[in-house]
Short mmCIF file of C-alpha atoms in Angstrom, two decimals:
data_model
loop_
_atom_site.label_atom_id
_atom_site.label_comp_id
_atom_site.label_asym_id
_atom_site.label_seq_id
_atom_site.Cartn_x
_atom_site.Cartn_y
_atom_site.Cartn_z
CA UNK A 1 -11.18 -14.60 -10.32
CA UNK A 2 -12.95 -11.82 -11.64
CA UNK A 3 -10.34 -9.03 -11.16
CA UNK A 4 -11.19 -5.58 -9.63
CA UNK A 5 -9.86 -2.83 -11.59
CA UNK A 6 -10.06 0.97 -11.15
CA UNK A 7 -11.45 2.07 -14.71
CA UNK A 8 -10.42 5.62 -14.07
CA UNK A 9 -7.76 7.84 -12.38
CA UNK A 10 -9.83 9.10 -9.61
CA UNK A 11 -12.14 6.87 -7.94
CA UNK A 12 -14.62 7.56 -5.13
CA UNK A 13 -14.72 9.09 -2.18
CA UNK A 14 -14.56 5.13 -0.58
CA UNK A 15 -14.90 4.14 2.64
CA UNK A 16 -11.40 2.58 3.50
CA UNK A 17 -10.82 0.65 6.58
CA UNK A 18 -7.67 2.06 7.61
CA UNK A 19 -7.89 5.58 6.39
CA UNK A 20 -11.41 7.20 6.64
CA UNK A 21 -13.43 8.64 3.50
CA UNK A 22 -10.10 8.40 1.03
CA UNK A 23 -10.62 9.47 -2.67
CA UNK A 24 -8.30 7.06 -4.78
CA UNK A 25 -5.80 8.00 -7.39
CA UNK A 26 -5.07 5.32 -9.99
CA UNK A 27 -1.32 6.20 -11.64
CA UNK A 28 -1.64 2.82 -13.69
CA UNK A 29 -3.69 1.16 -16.47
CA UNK A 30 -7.37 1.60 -16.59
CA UNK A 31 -7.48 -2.18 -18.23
CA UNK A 32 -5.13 -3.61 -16.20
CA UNK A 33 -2.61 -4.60 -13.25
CA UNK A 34 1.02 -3.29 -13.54
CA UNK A 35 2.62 -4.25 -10.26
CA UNK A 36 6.56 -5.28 -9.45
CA UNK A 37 4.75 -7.75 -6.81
CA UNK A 38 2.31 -10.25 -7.47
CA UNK A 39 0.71 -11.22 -4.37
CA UNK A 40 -1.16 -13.59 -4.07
CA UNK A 41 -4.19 -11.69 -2.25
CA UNK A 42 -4.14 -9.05 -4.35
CA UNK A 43 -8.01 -7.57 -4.61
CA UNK A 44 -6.53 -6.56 -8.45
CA UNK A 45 -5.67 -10.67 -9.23
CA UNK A 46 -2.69 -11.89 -10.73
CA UNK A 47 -0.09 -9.84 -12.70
CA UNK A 48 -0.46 -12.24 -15.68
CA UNK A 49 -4.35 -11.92 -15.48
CA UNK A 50 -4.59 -8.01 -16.07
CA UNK A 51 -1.81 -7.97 -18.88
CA UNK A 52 -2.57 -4.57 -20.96
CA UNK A 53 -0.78 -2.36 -23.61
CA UNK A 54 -2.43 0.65 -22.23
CA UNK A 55 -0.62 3.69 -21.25
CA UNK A 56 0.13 4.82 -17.98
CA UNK A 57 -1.83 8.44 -17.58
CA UNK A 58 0.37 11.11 -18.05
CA UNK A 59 1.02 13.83 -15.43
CA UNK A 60 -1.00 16.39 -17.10
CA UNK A 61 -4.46 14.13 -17.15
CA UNK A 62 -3.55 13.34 -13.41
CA UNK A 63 -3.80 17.09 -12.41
CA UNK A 64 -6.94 17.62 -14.62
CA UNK A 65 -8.26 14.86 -13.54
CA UNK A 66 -7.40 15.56 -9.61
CA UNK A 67 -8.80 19.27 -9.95
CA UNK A 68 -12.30 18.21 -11.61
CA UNK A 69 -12.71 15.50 -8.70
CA UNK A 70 -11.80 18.13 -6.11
CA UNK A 71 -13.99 21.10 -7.76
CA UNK A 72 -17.22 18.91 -7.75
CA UNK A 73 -16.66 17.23 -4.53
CA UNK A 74 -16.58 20.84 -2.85
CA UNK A 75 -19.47 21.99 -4.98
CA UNK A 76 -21.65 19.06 -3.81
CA UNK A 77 -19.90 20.09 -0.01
CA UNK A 78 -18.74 16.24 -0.05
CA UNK A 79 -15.68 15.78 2.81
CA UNK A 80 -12.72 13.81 2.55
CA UNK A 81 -10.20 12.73 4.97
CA UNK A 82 -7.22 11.23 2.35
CA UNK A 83 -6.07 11.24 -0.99
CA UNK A 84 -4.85 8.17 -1.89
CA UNK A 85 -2.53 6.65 -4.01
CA UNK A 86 -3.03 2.48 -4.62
CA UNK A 87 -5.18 1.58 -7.77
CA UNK A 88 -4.20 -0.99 -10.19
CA UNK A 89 -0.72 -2.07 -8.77
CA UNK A 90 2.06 -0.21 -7.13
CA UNK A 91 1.64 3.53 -7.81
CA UNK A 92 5.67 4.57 -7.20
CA UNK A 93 6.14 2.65 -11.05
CA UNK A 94 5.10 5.78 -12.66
CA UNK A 95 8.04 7.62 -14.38
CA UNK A 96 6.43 10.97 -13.32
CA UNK A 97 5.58 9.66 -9.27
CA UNK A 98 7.28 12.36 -7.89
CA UNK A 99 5.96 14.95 -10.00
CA UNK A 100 2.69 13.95 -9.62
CA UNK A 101 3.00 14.01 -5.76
CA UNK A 102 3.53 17.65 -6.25
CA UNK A 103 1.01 18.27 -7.95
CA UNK A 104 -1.48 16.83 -5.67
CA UNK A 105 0.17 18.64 -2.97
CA UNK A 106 -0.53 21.66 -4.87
CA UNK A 107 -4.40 20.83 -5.58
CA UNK A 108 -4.78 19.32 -1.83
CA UNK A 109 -3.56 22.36 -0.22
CA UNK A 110 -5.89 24.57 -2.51
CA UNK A 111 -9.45 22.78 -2.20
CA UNK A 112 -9.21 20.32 0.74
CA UNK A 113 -5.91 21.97 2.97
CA UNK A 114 -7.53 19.70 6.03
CA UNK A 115 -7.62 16.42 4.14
CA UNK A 116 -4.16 13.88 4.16
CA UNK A 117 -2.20 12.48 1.37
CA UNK A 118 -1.53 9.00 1.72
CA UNK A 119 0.78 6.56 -1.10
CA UNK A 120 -0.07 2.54 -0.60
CA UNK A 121 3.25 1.19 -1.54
CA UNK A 122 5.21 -2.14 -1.68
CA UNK A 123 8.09 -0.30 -1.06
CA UNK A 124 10.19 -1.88 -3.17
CA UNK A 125 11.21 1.45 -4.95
CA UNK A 126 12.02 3.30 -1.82
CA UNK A 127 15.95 3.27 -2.71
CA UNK A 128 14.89 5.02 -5.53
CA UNK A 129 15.66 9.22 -4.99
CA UNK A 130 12.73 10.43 -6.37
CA UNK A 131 10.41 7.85 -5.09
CA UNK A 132 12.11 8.46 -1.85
CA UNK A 133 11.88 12.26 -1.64
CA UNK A 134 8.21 11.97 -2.62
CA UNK A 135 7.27 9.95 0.17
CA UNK A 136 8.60 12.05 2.47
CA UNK A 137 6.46 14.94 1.47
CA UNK A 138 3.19 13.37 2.23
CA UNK A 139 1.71 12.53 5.56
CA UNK A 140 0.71 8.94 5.20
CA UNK A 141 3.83 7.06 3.06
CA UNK A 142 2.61 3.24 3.87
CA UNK A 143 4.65 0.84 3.01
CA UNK A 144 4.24 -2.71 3.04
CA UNK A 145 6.03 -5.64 4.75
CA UNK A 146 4.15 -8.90 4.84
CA UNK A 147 7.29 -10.86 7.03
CA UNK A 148 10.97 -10.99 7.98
CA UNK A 149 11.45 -13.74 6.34
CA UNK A 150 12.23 -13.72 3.06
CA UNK A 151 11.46 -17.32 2.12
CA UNK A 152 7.78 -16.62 3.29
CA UNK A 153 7.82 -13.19 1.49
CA UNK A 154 8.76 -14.63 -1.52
CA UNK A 155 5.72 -16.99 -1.10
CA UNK A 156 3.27 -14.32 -0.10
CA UNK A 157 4.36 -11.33 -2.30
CA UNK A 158 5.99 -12.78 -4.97
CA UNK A 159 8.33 -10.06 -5.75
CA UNK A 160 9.45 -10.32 -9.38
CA UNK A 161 12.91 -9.02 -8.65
CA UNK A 162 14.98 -12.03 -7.94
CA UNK A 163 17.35 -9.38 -5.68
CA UNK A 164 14.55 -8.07 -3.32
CA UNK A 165 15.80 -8.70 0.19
CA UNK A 166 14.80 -7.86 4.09
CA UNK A 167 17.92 -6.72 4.75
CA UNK A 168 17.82 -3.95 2.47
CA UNK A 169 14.59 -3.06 2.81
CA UNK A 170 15.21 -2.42 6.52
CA UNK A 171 17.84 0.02 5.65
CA UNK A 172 16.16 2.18 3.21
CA UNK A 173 12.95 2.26 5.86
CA UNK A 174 15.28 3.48 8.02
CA UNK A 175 15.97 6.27 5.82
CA UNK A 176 12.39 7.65 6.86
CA UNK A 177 13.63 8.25 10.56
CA UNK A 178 10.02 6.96 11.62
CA UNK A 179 8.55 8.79 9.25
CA UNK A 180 6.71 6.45 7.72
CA UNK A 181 3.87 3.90 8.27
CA UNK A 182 4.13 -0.13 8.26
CA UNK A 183 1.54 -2.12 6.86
CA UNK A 184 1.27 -5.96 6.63
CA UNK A 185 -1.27 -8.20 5.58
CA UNK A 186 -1.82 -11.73 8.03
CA UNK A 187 -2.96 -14.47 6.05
CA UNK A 188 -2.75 -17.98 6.41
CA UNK A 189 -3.49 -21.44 4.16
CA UNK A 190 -2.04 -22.79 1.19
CA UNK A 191 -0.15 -21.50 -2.19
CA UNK A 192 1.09 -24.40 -4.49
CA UNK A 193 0.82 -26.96 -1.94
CA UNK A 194 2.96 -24.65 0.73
CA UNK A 195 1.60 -23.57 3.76
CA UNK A 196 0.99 -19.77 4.14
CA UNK A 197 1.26 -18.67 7.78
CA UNK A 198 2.87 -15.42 8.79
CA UNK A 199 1.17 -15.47 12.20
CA UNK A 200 3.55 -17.88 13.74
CA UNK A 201 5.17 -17.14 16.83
CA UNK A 202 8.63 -16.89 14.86
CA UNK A 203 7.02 -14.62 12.21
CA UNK A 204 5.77 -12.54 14.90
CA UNK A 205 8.57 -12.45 16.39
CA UNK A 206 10.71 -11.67 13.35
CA UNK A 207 8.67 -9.20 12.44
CA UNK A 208 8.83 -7.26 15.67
CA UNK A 209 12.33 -7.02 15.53
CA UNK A 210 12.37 -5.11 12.70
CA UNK A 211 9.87 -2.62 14.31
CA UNK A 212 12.23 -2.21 16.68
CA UNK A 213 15.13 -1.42 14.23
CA UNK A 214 13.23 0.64 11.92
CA UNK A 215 10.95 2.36 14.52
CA UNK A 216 7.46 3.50 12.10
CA UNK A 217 5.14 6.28 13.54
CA UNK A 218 2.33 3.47 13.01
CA UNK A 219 1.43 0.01 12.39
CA UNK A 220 -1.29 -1.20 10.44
CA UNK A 221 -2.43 -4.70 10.14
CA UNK A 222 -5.17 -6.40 8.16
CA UNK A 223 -6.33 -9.57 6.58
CA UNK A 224 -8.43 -10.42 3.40
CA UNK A 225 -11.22 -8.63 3.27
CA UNK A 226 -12.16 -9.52 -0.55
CA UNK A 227 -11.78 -12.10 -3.18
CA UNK A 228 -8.20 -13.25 -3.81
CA UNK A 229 -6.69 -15.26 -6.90
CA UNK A 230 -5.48 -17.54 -4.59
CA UNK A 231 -8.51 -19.59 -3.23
CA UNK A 232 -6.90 -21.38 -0.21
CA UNK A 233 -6.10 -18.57 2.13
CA UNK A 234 -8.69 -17.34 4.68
CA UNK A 235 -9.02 -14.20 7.45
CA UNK A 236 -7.06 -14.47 10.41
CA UNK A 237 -9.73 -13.93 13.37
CA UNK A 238 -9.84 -10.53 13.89
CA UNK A 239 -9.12 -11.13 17.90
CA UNK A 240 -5.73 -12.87 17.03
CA UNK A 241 -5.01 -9.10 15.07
CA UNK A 242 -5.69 -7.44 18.53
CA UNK A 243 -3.30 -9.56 19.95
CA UNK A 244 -0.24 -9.04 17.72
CA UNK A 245 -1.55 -4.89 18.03
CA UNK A 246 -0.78 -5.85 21.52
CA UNK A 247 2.60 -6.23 20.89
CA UNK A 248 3.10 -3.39 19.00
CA UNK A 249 1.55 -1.01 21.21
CA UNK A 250 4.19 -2.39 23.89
CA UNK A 251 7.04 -0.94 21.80
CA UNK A 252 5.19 2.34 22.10
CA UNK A 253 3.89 2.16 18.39
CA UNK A 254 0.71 3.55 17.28
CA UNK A 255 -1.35 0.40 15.70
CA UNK A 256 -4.11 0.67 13.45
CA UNK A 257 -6.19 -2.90 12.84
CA UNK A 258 -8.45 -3.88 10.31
CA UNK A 259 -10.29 -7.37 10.66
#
């Protein structure tokens, strides 16, 4: 596929499904994918497609870059309703994440105080202190969980750290004390001659659970909504989304859908 890359470190304002007018921050190559997942929906391609030898933006560039954006949207009187973090991979790989975070806290409360800060995350890095910390200081930390199975995780996501486990993961979400947002992509057809199917009523229903346990402040769910690397997967219908929401809203969870 023709990958879709961010070419710069702020993007937009976009339209996002889930999260209003959002202005995107790009922490990662202009050239290229750096991600410690390698999913096989990714809107960015595969990891091994957007190799690069660039360097990650420094902190300094961020904030310059962050201010400029903010001065011109307010001089053109252009709203926003987020600031977020996603871009060319997984923005908690950059060495300076945490700094960064406070600097856009800094810059968000002086030009756009009513506007959110939201990180899309993986969430494999969470264990991580600084990563951690950071994502407790913005409003919309969104972390990602695609099943409770790891077998079907390991299909989906592809993490490339052969000691990535559910079981772990649950505990450091539970760190957040529902603090934090859930996000999970439905998908279903084929990867390397497997099925892919996380709909399943034993997905579901493993999934669900760890709602229960981990207790997020929201849901969100979504399915491909652009071109993926891998061909044979399709949209789940959006009215089989409302019914999992269903499900979630009957643990007394907020759920956010995107067909």
């Amino acid at each position: 596929m023709s990958t879709l890359l961010f070419d710069e470190i702020v993007f937009g304002p976009i339209h996002s499904r889930r999260l209003g007018t959002s202005l995107g921050m790009n922490l990662l190559p202009y050239d290229g994918k750096v991600c410690s997942f390698n999913c096989i929906y990714c809107e960015c391609g595969y990891n091994e497609d957007g190799r690069t030898k660039t360097e990650l933006p420094n902190r300094k560039n961020v904030k310059a870059a962050l201010e400029h954006k903010l001065l011109k949207l307010k001089k053109e009187n252009v709203k926003i309703d987020v600031i977020t973090f996603a871009g060319n991979g997984e923005p908690t790989l950059h060495p300076h994440f945490a700094e960064i975070i406070d600097d856009t806290i800094e810059l968000r409360n002086k030009y756009v105080p009513e506007a959110k800060i939201s990180v899309l995350s993986n969430a494999m890095h969470i264990g991580k202190d600084s990563v951690f910390n950071a994502l407790k200081k913005v409003e919309n930390n969104i972390l990602k969980l695609d099943s409770a199975n790891i077998e079907t995780v390991r299909l989906i996501d592809q993490p490339n750290s052969p000691t990535y486990n559910i079981e772990r993961q649950i505990e450091f979400f539970k760190k957040f004390e529902g603090n934090f947002i859930l996000q999970t992509m439905f998908v279903r057809g084929s990867h390397k001659g497997q099925i892919v199917d996380n709909t399943t009523e034993e997905e579901i229903n493993g999934w669900l659970d760890i709602i229960k346990i981990t207790h997020p402040k929201e849901v969100m769910i979504y399915t491909i909504d652009r071109e993926t690397p891998e061909k044979n997967l399709e949209k789940v219908p959006l009215e089989e989304l409302k019914q999992i929401g269903k499900k979630v809203e009957q643990l007394g969870i907020k759920i956010n859908i995107a067909g």
